[in-house]
Amino acid sequence: MEMPSRTALESIMGELRRAMASIPDTQQRLMELSGTAWSADRTVKVVVGPRGQLVDVEIDPRVFRRPDAHALRSAILSASAQAVSQVVEKTQDLMYEQLPPEVAELRERFQPGRPDPVARAFRSDADLVAEREADRG
């Protein structure tokens, strides 16, 4: 396994220093993220904030003409999951923008097959629950 050259490592370190200097700006940008999604039948709209927390729900009044609590619950959960996925994807994209591309290359070279720590850090609650359920079953 060939080690990266000193020049390459110094370049990566310089890029990491620049990324570290931009942390306050990155944090601000992260806190401005949101996700918006609609249920499949377009009767429920959900907005989540930067941490995936629910900040708004709009329910079309037509839902109440034929009340179905289970269908409404499913629509809200589905739209919420989609909105959270949007925020997670935006967050990952923003974080990857801050890292030099060589970091991913080095990680893959020296830790092949290991999960990407950025992607693992931004798994949603639904992903974590699903993983726990899979481990139990």
N, CA, C and O of each residue as an XYZ file, in Angstrom:
548
protein
N       0.856     -1.175      0.000
C       0.000      0.000      0.000
C       0.902      1.238      0.000
O       1.714      1.427      0.905
N       0.749      2.055     -1.004
C       1.607      3.227     -1.171
C       1.109      4.387     -0.318
O      -0.076      4.722     -0.341
N       2.008      4.989      0.423
C       1.667      6.139      1.260
C       1.597      7.392      0.395
O       2.348      7.517     -0.572
N       0.693      8.330      0.736
C       0.636      9.584     -0.006
C       1.932     10.377      0.192
O       2.599     10.252      1.219
N       2.270     11.177     -0.792
C       3.496     11.976     -0.695
C       3.347     13.058      0.370
O       2.237     13.411      0.770
N       4.473     13.567      0.813
C       4.471     14.636      1.823
C       3.730     15.861      1.284
O       2.967     16.498      2.010
N       3.956     16.186      0.015
C       3.293     17.345     -0.596
C       1.783     17.161     -0.605
O       1.031     18.093     -0.322
N       1.344     15.937     -0.936
C      -0.095     15.661     -0.960
C      -0.686     15.802      0.440
O      -1.760     16.380      0.607
N       0.006     15.278      1.436
C      -0.479     15.385      2.819
C      -0.514     16.843      3.281
O      -1.457     17.258      3.956
N       0.505     17.618      2.922
C       0.520     19.038      3.297
C      -0.640     19.774      2.631
O      -1.247     20.655      3.241
N      -0.948     19.424      1.394
C      -2.071     20.040      0.690
C      -3.390     19.712      1.384
O      -4.238     20.582      1.582
N      -3.544     18.449      1.747
C      -4.764     18.022      2.444
C      -4.876     18.744      3.789
O      -5.957     19.203      4.160
N      -3.774     18.844      4.509
C      -3.793     19.539      5.804
C      -4.177     21.004      5.628
O      -4.930     21.547      6.435
N      -3.666     21.650      4.576
C      -4.040     23.038      4.312
C      -5.536     23.168      4.044
O      -6.182     24.100      4.524
N      -6.080     22.228      3.274
C      -7.517     22.260      2.999
C      -8.321     22.005      4.266
O      -9.365     22.624      4.473
N      -7.848     21.106      5.109
C      -8.538     20.853      6.373
C      -8.498     22.085      7.282
O      -9.472     22.371      7.979
N      -7.378     22.815      7.277
C      -7.303     24.050      8.069
C      -8.335     25.068      7.573
O      -9.010     25.724      8.367
N      -8.444     25.184      6.249
C      -9.448     26.107      5.685
C     -10.863     25.664      6.079
O     -11.712     26.493      6.406
N     -11.106     24.358      6.043
C     -12.414     23.837      6.446
C     -12.694     24.159      7.908
O     -13.809     24.542      8.264
N     -11.689     24.003      8.745
C     -11.859     24.307     10.170
C     -12.153     25.790     10.380
O     -12.959     26.151     11.238
N     -11.504     26.642      9.603
C     -11.734     28.085      9.730
C     -13.149     28.464      9.306
O     -13.679     29.481      9.751
N     -13.759     27.652      8.452
C     -15.104     27.988      7.963
C     -16.212     27.354      8.811
O     -17.385     27.428      8.445
N     -15.853     26.732      9.938
C     -16.857     26.058     10.772
C     -17.989     26.993     11.199
O     -19.146     26.587     11.095
N     -17.737     28.211     11.672
C     -18.862     29.070     12.072
C     -19.856     29.314     10.915
O     -21.070     29.272     11.115
N     -19.332     29.564      9.727
C     -20.203     29.764      8.563
C     -20.969     28.483      8.234
O     -22.157     28.523      7.913
N     -20.282     27.359      8.317
C     -20.923     26.071      8.035
C     -22.027     25.796      9.046
O     -23.110     25.346      8.672
N     -21.765     26.061     10.318
C     -22.793     25.860     11.344
C     -24.024     26.712     11.056
O     -25.152     26.239     11.197
N     -23.816     27.955     10.656
C     -24.934     28.839     10.326
C     -25.726     28.277      9.149
O     -26.957     28.253      9.172
N     -25.014     27.830      8.128
C     -25.681     27.264      6.956
C     -26.452     25.999      7.324
O     -27.552     25.777      6.818
N     -25.888     25.173      8.196
C     -26.575     23.961      8.634
C     -27.881     24.298      9.356
O     -28.898     23.633      9.159
N     -27.839     25.338     10.193
C     -29.033     25.704     10.964
C     -30.134     26.328     10.105
O     -31.267     26.474     10.564
N     -29.813     26.694      8.874
C     -30.800     27.262      7.964
C     -31.469     26.210      7.082
O     -32.385     26.529      6.325
N     -31.019     24.963      7.177
C     -31.588     23.913      6.331
C     -32.988     23.525      6.784
O     -33.328     23.621      7.963
N     -33.791     23.087      5.822
C     -35.110     22.542      6.128
C     -35.474     21.553      5.037
O     -34.848     21.518      3.978
N     -36.480     20.762      5.305
C     -36.992     19.810      4.328
C     -38.502     19.922      4.278
O     -39.150     20.106      5.308
N     -39.064     19.812      3.089
C     -40.512     19.889      2.900
C     -40.944     18.724      2.027
O     -40.331     18.449      0.995
N     -41.999     18.042      2.445
C     -42.490     16.914      1.653
C     -44.008     16.819      1.769
O     -44.612     17.262      2.746
N     -44.593     16.233      0.749
C     -46.037     16.005      0.682
C     -46.316     14.511      0.759
O     -45.500     13.689      0.342
N     -47.470     14.178      1.293
C     -47.902     12.784      1.253
C     -48.212     12.412     -0.197
O     -48.381     13.286     -1.048
N     -48.282     11.127     -0.464
C     -48.530     10.650     -1.829
C     -49.829     11.212     -2.399
O     -49.912     11.504     -3.592
N     -50.830     11.360     -1.556
C     -52.128     11.870     -2.031
C     -52.233     13.393     -1.951
O     -53.290     13.964     -2.220
N     -51.126     14.045     -1.579
C     -51.031     15.514     -1.511
C     -51.990     16.133     -0.478
O     -52.356     17.302     -0.604
N     -52.393     15.369      0.524
C     -53.276     15.912      1.549
C     -52.521     16.389      2.786
O     -53.076     17.101      3.622
N     -51.264     15.999      2.897
C     -50.457     16.374      4.060
C     -49.129     16.950      3.577
O     -48.439     16.357      2.748
N     -48.792     18.111      4.111
C     -47.494     18.732      3.842
C     -46.761     18.849      5.176
O     -47.330     19.295      6.173
N     -45.506     18.446      5.180
C     -44.702     18.462      6.399
C     -43.429     19.258      6.147
O     -42.799     19.130      5.096
N     -43.058     20.082      7.121
C     -41.799     20.827      7.067
C     -41.012     20.458      8.319
O     -41.535     20.485      9.433
N     -39.734     20.111      8.110
C     -38.863     19.818      9.247
C     -37.692     20.782      9.236
O     -37.302     21.311      8.195
N     -37.145     20.993     10.418
C     -36.017     21.897     10.573
C     -34.694     21.190     10.377
O     -34.662     20.043      9.930
N     -33.601     21.861     10.706
C     -32.260     21.353     10.420
C     -31.892     20.065     11.149
O     -31.025     19.320     10.692
N     -32.530     19.803     12.255
C     -32.243     18.573     12.999
C     -33.306     17.513     12.753
O     -33.329     16.485     13.429
N     -34.189     17.761     11.782
C     -35.253     16.820     11.480
C     -36.484     16.992     12.347
O     -37.415     16.191     12.268
N     -36.500     18.036     13.182
C     -37.644     18.248     14.050
C     -38.808     18.822     13.240
O     -38.612     19.637     12.339
N     -39.993     18.390     13.571
C     -41.199     18.847     12.888
C     -41.447     20.305     13.234
O     -41.537     20.654     14.411
N     -41.560     21.168     12.215
C     -41.822     22.579     12.475
C     -43.158     23.041     11.904
O     -43.666     24.092     12.296
N     -43.737     22.264     10.977
C     -45.040     22.639     10.440
C     -45.694     21.422      9.796
O     -45.027     20.577      9.198
N     -46.999     21.357      9.933
C     -47.809     20.328      9.280
C     -49.049     21.014      8.735
O     -49.743     21.729      9.458
N     -49.320     20.795      7.467
C     -50.556     21.285      6.868
C     -51.374     20.075      6.447
O     -50.873     19.185      5.760
N     -52.630     20.048      6.862
C     -53.522     18.951      6.517
C     -54.679     19.519      5.721
O     -55.373     20.428      6.176
N     -54.879     18.982      4.539
C     -55.968     19.423      3.677
C     -57.290     19.095      4.369
O     -57.485     17.959      4.801
N     -58.192     20.051      4.483
C     -59.465     19.810      5.158
C     -60.282     18.670      4.552
O     -61.138     18.105      5.232
N     -60.038     18.326      3.306
C     -60.777     17.217      2.678
C     -60.545     15.901      3.411
O     -61.368     14.989      3.325
N     -59.423     15.796      4.136
C     -59.127     14.585      4.895
C     -60.245     14.287      5.888
O     -60.530     13.123      6.171
N     -60.871     15.316      6.411
C     -61.854     15.139      7.473
C     -63.245     14.787      6.955
O     -64.150     14.521      7.745
N     -63.421     14.784      5.642
C     -64.703     14.354      5.068
C     -64.889     12.860      5.257
O     -66.002     12.378      5.467
N     -63.791     12.141      5.180
C     -63.801     10.690      5.404
C     -62.696     10.388      6.407
O     -61.612      9.948      6.023
N     -62.961     10.619      7.680
C     -61.910     10.447      8.686
C     -61.347      9.019      8.700
O     -62.087      8.039      8.779
N     -60.050      8.939      8.623
C     -59.342      7.662      8.705
C     -58.029      7.947      9.427
O     -57.039      8.353      8.819
N     -58.046      7.727     10.728
C     -56.882      8.057     11.560
C     -55.635      7.307     11.100
O     -54.540      7.870     11.101
N     -55.789      6.058     10.711
C     -54.628      5.271     10.278
C     -54.022      5.851      8.999
O     -52.802      5.970      8.887
N     -54.862      6.204      8.048
C     -54.366      6.774      6.783
C     -53.698      8.126      7.033
O     -52.665      8.428      6.435
N     -54.285      8.940      7.913
C     -53.699     10.248      8.229
C     -52.350     10.067      8.913
O     -51.381     10.751      8.585
N     -52.295      9.146      9.861
C     -51.030      8.845     10.537
C     -49.976      8.419      9.526
O     -48.850      8.915      9.560
N     -50.325      7.514      8.635
C     -49.382      7.034      7.618
C     -48.914      8.160      6.710
O     -47.734      8.229      6.364
N     -49.825      9.041      6.322
C     -49.477     10.163      5.451
C     -48.499     11.107      6.148
O     -47.539     11.575      5.538
N     -48.746     11.381      7.419
C     -47.864     12.280      8.181
C     -46.485     11.641      8.351
O     -45.468     12.299      8.133
N     -46.444     10.370      8.737
C     -45.161      9.699      8.941
C     -44.372      9.590      7.635
O     -43.158      9.795      7.624
N     -45.045      9.275      6.559
C     -44.364      9.148      5.268
C     -43.792     10.486      4.811
O     -42.637     10.565      4.393
N     -44.606     11.532      4.893
C     -44.131     12.863      4.496
C     -42.995     13.325      5.406
O     -42.034     13.938      4.942
N     -43.105     13.034      6.693
C     -42.036     13.412      7.635
C     -40.737     12.706      7.292
O     -39.672     13.324      7.296
N     -40.814     11.421      6.997
C     -39.610     10.665      6.648
C     -38.956     11.240      5.390
O     -37.730     11.333      5.315
N     -39.755     11.619      4.420
C     -39.215     12.205      3.191
C     -38.544     13.549      3.477
O     -37.464     13.835      2.959
N     -39.189     14.363      4.300
C     -38.633     15.679      4.629
C     -37.324     15.536      5.405
O     -36.367     16.269      5.154
N     -37.284     14.599      6.341
C     -36.056     14.358      7.105
C     -34.955     13.876      6.169
O     -33.804     14.293      6.301
N     -35.293     13.009      5.232
C     -34.294     12.536      4.266
C     -33.704     13.697      3.475
O     -32.507     13.717      3.190
N     -34.550     14.664      3.122
C     -34.055     15.847      2.415
C     -33.030     16.598      3.259
O     -31.961     16.965      2.771
N     -33.363     16.821      4.521
C     -32.452     17.561      5.410
C     -31.151     16.794      5.600
O     -30.074     17.389      5.583
N     -31.241     15.493      5.778
C     -30.037     14.678      5.950
C     -29.166     14.778      4.700
O     -27.952     14.948      4.805
N     -29.770     14.673      3.531
C     -29.005     14.767      2.287
C     -28.356     16.144      2.132
O     -27.192     16.242      1.745
N     -29.106     17.203      2.434
C     -28.546     18.558      2.352
C     -27.390     18.727      3.343
O     -26.380     19.357      3.031
N     -27.552     18.158      4.537
C     -26.518     18.248      5.568
C     -25.255     17.523      5.118
O     -24.149     18.050      5.242
N     -25.426     16.316      4.596
C     -24.269     15.563      4.111
C     -23.571     16.311      2.984
O     -22.344     16.409      2.966
N     -24.349     16.839      2.047
C     -23.750     17.586      0.933
C     -22.920     18.759      1.447
O     -21.808     19.001      0.977
N     -23.474     19.483      2.420
C     -22.778     20.630      2.982
C     -21.496     20.196      3.694
O     -20.464     20.858      3.585
N     -21.567     19.097      4.412
C     -20.377     18.611      5.118
C     -19.319     18.138      4.127
O     -18.134     18.420      4.305
N     -19.734     17.426      3.092
C     -18.765     16.950      2.095
C     -18.109     18.115      1.357
O     -16.953     18.013      0.946
N     -18.839     19.227      1.184
C     -18.252     20.411      0.545
C     -17.060     20.932      1.345
O     -16.134     21.519      0.786
N     -17.095     20.711      2.658
C     -16.064     21.246      3.535
C     -14.800     20.381      3.562
O     -13.733     20.846      3.964
N     -14.926     19.125      3.135
C     -13.780     18.209      3.209
C     -13.092     18.099      1.857
O     -13.759     18.042      0.823
N     -11.777     18.070      1.857
C     -11.074     17.855      0.595
C     -11.425     16.470      0.045
O     -11.552     15.522      0.820
N     -11.583     16.335     -1.259
C     -11.950     15.038     -1.832
C     -10.931     13.942     -1.505
O     -11.273     12.759     -1.475
N      -9.699     14.336     -1.265
C      -8.662     13.352     -0.960
C      -8.937     12.615      0.354
O      -8.454     11.500      0.549
N      -9.706     13.226      1.251
C     -10.004     12.571      2.526
C     -10.765     11.278      2.271
O     -10.446     10.242      2.855
N     -11.766     11.333      1.404
C     -12.533     10.128      1.082
C     -11.651      9.083      0.399
O     -11.762      7.887      0.667
N     -10.781      9.555     -0.482
C      -9.872      8.635     -1.170
C      -8.937      7.948     -0.172
O      -8.715      6.740     -0.258
N      -8.392      8.716      0.771
C      -7.499      8.143      1.774
C      -8.242      7.156      2.679
O      -7.727      6.086      3.005
N      -9.460      7.534      3.077
C     -10.246      6.641      3.933
C     -10.487      5.321      3.217
O     -10.338      4.257      3.819
N     -10.854      5.371      1.956
C     -11.126      4.148      1.202
C      -9.842      3.340      0.986
O      -9.865      2.109      0.980
N      -8.745      4.037      0.812
C      -7.486      3.339      0.592
C      -7.024      2.606      1.852
O      -6.575      1.462      1.783
N      -7.140      3.280      3.013
C      -6.603      2.712      4.237
C      -7.638      1.985      5.093
O      -7.281      1.235      6.002
N      -8.920      2.208      4.802
C      -9.978      1.503      5.526
C     -11.030      1.018      4.533
O     -12.193      1.410      4.623
N     -10.635      0.175      3.595
C     -11.580     -0.256      2.559
C     -12.781     -0.987      3.146
O     -12.658     -1.809      4.054
N     -13.933     -0.660      2.602
C     -15.159     -1.339      3.018
C     -15.782     -0.833      4.301
O     -16.905     -1.218      4.626
N     -15.091      0.013      5.036
C     -15.682      0.551      6.271
C     -16.704      1.613      5.922
O     -16.524      2.340      4.945
N     -17.769      1.721      6.696
C     -18.803      2.724      6.403
C     -18.247      4.147      6.481
O     -17.350      4.440      7.271
N     -18.792      5.005      5.655
C     -18.408      6.413      5.641
C     -18.860      7.051      6.952
O     -20.056      7.048      7.246
N     -17.934      7.604      7.755
C     -18.321      8.163      9.049
C     -19.260      9.360      8.938
O     -20.081      9.572      9.831
N     -19.161     10.149      7.865
C     -20.079     11.282      7.701
C     -21.494     10.759      7.483
O     -22.438     11.230      8.117
N     -21.640      9.792      6.593
C     -22.969      9.227      6.328
C     -23.534      8.578      7.593
O     -24.718      8.733      7.894
N     -22.695      7.855      8.330
C     -23.173      7.209      9.560
C     -23.604      8.243     10.602
O     -24.570      8.020     11.332
N     -22.902      9.356     10.674
C     -23.224     10.386     11.666
C     -24.575     11.033     11.398
O     -25.221     11.533     12.319
N     -24.999     11.023     10.147
C     -26.239     11.707      9.800
C     -27.389     10.760      9.481
O     -28.313     11.117      8.750
N     -27.327      9.557     10.029
C     -28.463      8.651      9.862
C     -29.657      9.237     10.606
O     -29.506      9.857     11.659
N     -30.832      9.034     10.049
C     -32.043      9.564     10.683
C     -32.474      8.650     11.825
O     -32.005      7.517     11.938
N     -33.363      9.149     12.662
C     -33.913      8.339     13.744
C     -34.586      7.097     13.173
O     -34.476      6.010     13.741
N     -35.283      7.257     12.050
C     -35.955      6.113     11.426
C     -34.937      5.050     11.016
O     -35.189      3.855     11.168
N     -33.784      5.487     10.494
C     -32.731      4.536     10.127
C     -32.224      3.796     11.356
O     -32.032      2.581     11.318
N     -32.008      4.521     12.439
C     -31.494      3.912     13.662
C     -32.478      2.904     14.241
O     -32.083      1.821     14.672
N     -33.767      3.262     14.252
C     -34.802      2.352     14.756
C     -34.858      1.099     13.887
O     -34.946     -0.016     14.399
N     -34.806      1.291     12.563
C     -34.841      0.149     11.645
C     -33.636     -0.771     11.872
O     -33.772     -1.994     11.837
N     -32.454     -0.180     12.104
C     -31.261     -0.982     12.369
C     -31.423     -1.787     13.664
O     -31.054     -2.960     13.715
N     -31.973     -1.157     14.707
C     -32.191     -1.865     15.977
C     -33.164     -3.014     15.793
O     -32.959     -4.103     16.329
N     -34.227     -2.768     15.032
C     -35.231     -3.802     14.788
C     -34.619     -4.972     14.019
O     -34.912     -6.132     14.310
N     -33.768     -4.663     13.036
C     -33.112     -5.707     12.249
C     -32.173     -6.534     13.119
O     -32.077     -7.750     12.954
N     -31.476     -5.871     14.050
C     -30.564     -6.577     14.949
C     -31.325     -7.525     15.880
O     -30.826     -8.597     16.224
N     -32.528     -7.127     16.283
C     -33.339     -7.961     17.185
C     -33.929     -9.164     16.477
O     -34.089    -10.233     17.066
N     -34.250     -8.976     15.202
C     -34.969    -10.039     14.469
C     -34.100    -10.859     13.685
O     -34.561    -11.787     13.019
